PDB file of C-alpha atoms in Angstrom:
ATOM      1  CA  MET A1405      -0.120  -0.217   0.048  1.00  0.00           C
ATOM      2  CA  SER A1406       0.821   3.473  -0.862  1.00  0.00           C
ATOM      3  CA  LEU A1407       1.245   6.208   1.824  1.00  0.00           C
ATOM      4  CA  THR A1408      -0.252   9.991   0.841  1.00  0.00           C
ATOM      5  CA  VAL A1409       0.273  13.328   2.413  1.00  0.00           C
ATOM      6  CA  HIS A1410      -1.617  16.387   2.273  1.00  0.00           C
ATOM      7  CA  THR A1411      -1.168  19.546   4.398  1.00  0.00           C
ATOM      8  CA  GLU A1412      -3.374  22.377   5.809  1.00  0.00           C
ATOM      9  CA  GLN A1413      -3.014  25.838   7.119  1.00  0.00           C
ATOM     10  CA  ARG A1414      -4.428  26.043  10.359  1.00  0.00           C
ATOM     11  CA  GLY A1415      -3.551  29.503  11.513  1.00  0.00           C
ATOM     12  CA  ASP A1416       0.193  28.830  13.165  1.00  0.00           C
ATOM     13  CA  VAL A1417      -0.129  24.937  12.751  1.00  0.00           C
ATOM     14  CA  VAL A1418       0.507  22.303   9.710  1.00  0.00           C
ATOM     15  CA  VAL A1419      -1.937  20.194   9.506  1.00  0.00           C
ATOM     16  CA  VAL A1420      -0.306  17.202   7.563  1.00  0.00           C
ATOM     17  CA  ALA A1421      -3.123  14.180   7.288  1.00  0.00           C
ATOM     18  CA  VAL A1422      -1.072  10.841   6.461  1.00  0.00           C
ATOM     19  CA  ALA A1423      -2.835   8.432   5.130  1.00  0.00           C
ATOM     20  CA  GLY A1424      -2.241   4.565   4.108  1.00  0.00           C
ATOM     21  CA  GLU A1425       1.078   2.346   6.001  1.00  0.00           C
ATOM     22  CA  LEU A1426       3.924   3.922   7.174  1.00  0.00           C
ATOM     23  CA  ASP A1427       7.300   1.822   7.459  1.00  0.00           C
ATOM     24  CA  MET A1428      10.349   1.523   5.724  1.00  0.00           C
ATOM     25  CA  ALA A1429       9.009   2.199   2.291  1.00  0.00           C
ATOM     26  CA  THR A1430       7.322   5.135   2.923  1.00  0.00           C
ATOM     27  CA  ALA A1431       8.584   6.673   5.670  1.00  0.00           C
ATOM     28  CA  PRO A1432      10.885   8.231   3.282  1.00  0.00           C
ATOM     29  CA  GLN A1433       7.994  10.399   1.578  1.00  0.00           C
ATOM     30  CA  LEU A1434       7.215  11.490   4.853  1.00  0.00           C
ATOM     31  CA  GLN A1435       9.981  12.865   6.142  1.00  0.00           C
ATOM     32  CA  ASP A1436      10.733  14.899   2.997  1.00  0.00           C
ATOM     33  CA  GLN A1437       7.520  16.095   3.645  1.00  0.00           C
ATOM     34  CA  ILE A1438       8.489  17.299   7.164  1.00  0.00           C
ATOM     35  CA  THR A1439      12.104  18.508   5.907  1.00  0.00           C
ATOM     36  CA  ASP A1440      10.619  20.944   3.388  1.00  0.00           C
ATOM     37  CA  LEU A1441       7.931  22.242   5.914  1.00  0.00           C
ATOM     38  CA  LEU A1442      10.478  22.996   8.104  1.00  0.00           C
ATOM     39  CA  ASP A1443      12.635  24.551   5.451  1.00  0.00           C
ATOM     40  CA  LYS A1444       9.850  26.762   5.276  1.00  0.00           C
ATOM     41  CA  GLY A1445      10.052  28.070   8.722  1.00  0.00           C
ATOM     42  CA  ARG A1446       6.577  25.766   9.758  1.00  0.00           C
ATOM     43  CA  SER A1447       7.348  23.932  13.372  1.00  0.00           C
ATOM     44  CA  ARG A1448       4.229  23.859  14.827  1.00  0.00           C
ATOM     45  CA  LEU A1449       3.114  20.338  13.252  1.00  0.00           C
ATOM     46  CA  VAL A1450      -0.485  18.238  13.807  1.00  0.00           C
ATOM     47  CA  PHE A1451      -0.150  14.571  11.831  1.00  0.00           C
ATOM     48  CA  ASP A1452      -3.640  13.428  10.803  1.00  0.00           C
ATOM     49  CA  LEU A1453      -3.241   9.954  11.791  1.00  0.00           C
ATOM     50  CA  SER A1454      -6.770   9.514  10.929  1.00  0.00           C
ATOM     51  CA  GLU A1455      -6.178   7.089   7.804  1.00  0.00           C
ATOM     52  CA  VAL A1456      -3.194   4.776   8.838  1.00  0.00           C
ATOM     53  CA  SER A1457      -3.659   1.898   9.086  1.00  0.00           C
ATOM     54  CA  PHE A1458      -0.062   0.658  10.215  1.00  0.00           C
ATOM     55  CA  CYS A1459       3.127   2.403  11.604  1.00  0.00           C
ATOM     56  CA  ASP A1460       5.917   0.504  12.305  1.00  0.00           C
ATOM     57  CA  SER A1461       9.498   1.176  14.760  1.00  0.00           C
ATOM     58  CA  THR A1462      10.582   3.179  11.286  1.00  0.00           C
ATOM     59  CA  GLY A1463       7.187   5.902  11.316  1.00  0.00           C
ATOM     60  CA  LEU A1464       7.676   6.045  15.370  1.00  0.00           C
ATOM     61  CA  SER A1465      11.778   7.219  14.152  1.00  0.00           C
ATOM     62  CA  VAL A1466       9.998  10.209  11.782  1.00  0.00           C
ATOM     63  CA  PHE A1467       7.649  11.134  14.103  1.00  0.00           C
ATOM     64  CA  VAL A1468      10.578  11.416  16.688  1.00  0.00           C
ATOM     65  CA  ARG A1469      12.829  12.947  14.477  1.00  0.00           C
ATOM     66  CA  ALA A1470      10.370  15.480  13.561  1.00  0.00           C
ATOM     67  CA  LYS A1471       9.874  16.648  17.355  1.00  0.00           C
ATOM     68  CA  ASN A1472      13.438  17.096  17.803  1.00  0.00           C
ATOM     69  CA  SER A1473      13.769  19.555  14.605  1.00  0.00           C
ATOM     70  CA  CYS A1474      10.825  21.303  15.708  1.00  0.00           C
ATOM     71  CA  ASP A1475      11.631  21.492  19.119  1.00  0.00           C
ATOM     72  CA  GLU A1476      14.709  23.256  18.164  1.00  0.00           C
ATOM     73  CA  ALA A1477      12.852  25.461  16.071  1.00  0.00           C
ATOM     74  CA  GLY A1478      10.497  26.634  18.988  1.00  0.00           C
ATOM     75  CA  GLY A1479       7.524  25.072  17.494  1.00  0.00           C
ATOM     76  CA  VAL A1480       5.911  21.414  18.282  1.00  0.00           C
ATOM     77  CA  VAL A1481       4.912  18.137  17.101  1.00  0.00           C
ATOM     78  CA  ARG A1482       1.351  16.855  18.211  1.00  0.00           C
ATOM     79  CA  LEU A1483       0.019  13.593  16.830  1.00  0.00           C
ATOM     80  CA  ALA A1484      -3.945  13.394  16.406  1.00  0.00           C
ATOM     81  CA  ALA A1485      -6.762  10.794  15.938  1.00  0.00           C
ATOM     82  CA  PRO A1486      -4.608   7.522  15.987  1.00  0.00           C
ATOM     83  CA  GLN A1487      -6.358   4.265  14.942  1.00  0.00           C
ATOM     84  CA  ARG A1488      -6.500   1.482  17.996  1.00  0.00           C
ATOM     85  CA  GLY A1489      -3.508  -0.126  16.387  1.00  0.00           C
ATOM     86  CA  VAL A1490      -1.645   2.589  15.728  1.00  0.00           C
ATOM     87  CA  LEU A1491      -2.504   4.521  19.205  1.00  0.00           C
ATOM     88  CA  ARG A1492      -1.484   1.369  20.711  1.00  0.00           C
ATOM     89  CA  ILE A1493       2.289   1.236  19.389  1.00  0.00           C
ATOM     90  CA  LEU A1494       2.562   4.276  20.529  1.00  0.00           C
ATOM     91  CA  GLU A1495       1.330   3.125  24.469  1.00  0.00           C
ATOM     92  CA  VAL A1496       4.228   0.369  24.198  1.00  0.00           C
ATOM     93  CA  SER A1497       6.903   2.352  22.901  1.00  0.00           C
ATOM     94  CA  GLY A1498       6.088   4.630  25.346  1.00  0.00           C
ATOM     95  CA  LEU A1499       5.718   7.464  22.695  1.00  0.00           C
ATOM     96  CA  VAL A1500       1.952   8.675  23.344  1.00  0.00           C
ATOM     97  CA  GLU A1501       3.061  10.812  25.788  1.00  0.00           C
ATOM     98  CA  VAL A1502       6.519  12.640  24.422  1.00  0.00           C
ATOM     99  CA  LEU A1503       4.736  13.343  21.224  1.00  0.00           C
ATOM    100  CA  HIS A1504       1.530  14.717  22.547  1.00  0.00           C
ATOM    101  CA  THR A1505      -1.311  12.598  21.234  1.00  0.00           C
ATOM    102  CA  TYR A1506      -4.825  13.303  20.292  1.00  0.00           C
ATOM    103  CA  PRO A1507      -7.946  11.874  20.035  1.00  0.00           C
ATOM    104  CA  THR A1508      -8.905  14.456  17.393  1.00  0.00           C
ATOM    105  CA  VAL A1509      -7.297  16.987  14.963  1.00  0.00           C
ATOM    106  CA  ASP A1510      -8.779  19.802  16.304  1.00  0.00           C
ATOM    107  CA  GLN A1511      -7.628  19.207  20.203  1.00  0.00           C
ATOM    108  CA  ALA A1512      -4.452  18.402  18.750  1.00  0.00           C
ATOM    109  CA  VAL A1513      -4.454  22.025  17.062  1.00  0.00           C
ATOM    110  CA  ALA A1514      -6.123  24.137  20.367  1.00  0.00           C
ATOM    111  CA  GLY A1515      -3.580  21.867  22.183  1.00  0.00           C
ATOM    112  CA  ASP A1516      -6.352  20.554  24.042  1.00  0.00           C
ATOM    113  CA  PRO A1517      -4.592  18.229  27.324  1.00  0.00           C
ATOM    114  CA  THR A1518      -6.813  15.568  26.927  1.00  0.00           C
ATOM    115  CA  PRO A1519      -4.573  12.721  25.971  1.00  0.00           C
ATOM    116  CA  ALA A1520      -5.746  10.089  23.509  1.00  0.00           C
ATOM    117  CA  SER A1521      -5.028   6.721  25.177  1.00  0.00           C
ATOM    118  CA  SER A1522      -8.083   8.349  28.763  1.00  0.00           C
TER     119      SER A1522
END
């Protein structure tokens, strides 16, 4: 399965809608999009994961690198609306809090303190 990535500006936040399987084969495509956004000075990112059906450790590492880069630039990374399987991977890896995961895109854009795992 392929990966599609679309971006939408919402105020000072860029919503990055990701769909498909995020794995070793497709992660570079998302990484390229993140690098492009950072090069344009966009460091407040919300990743809409509602259409991501699978995410492996390579995909997780893309989000960790994005967080580190955005932190350095004074920005933020938030994950939104992960499906049950993806949320479980985030929980097991301990990244659900580190990557600030939210149940909806709107909550992630707003920075709502309600975690997805509650």
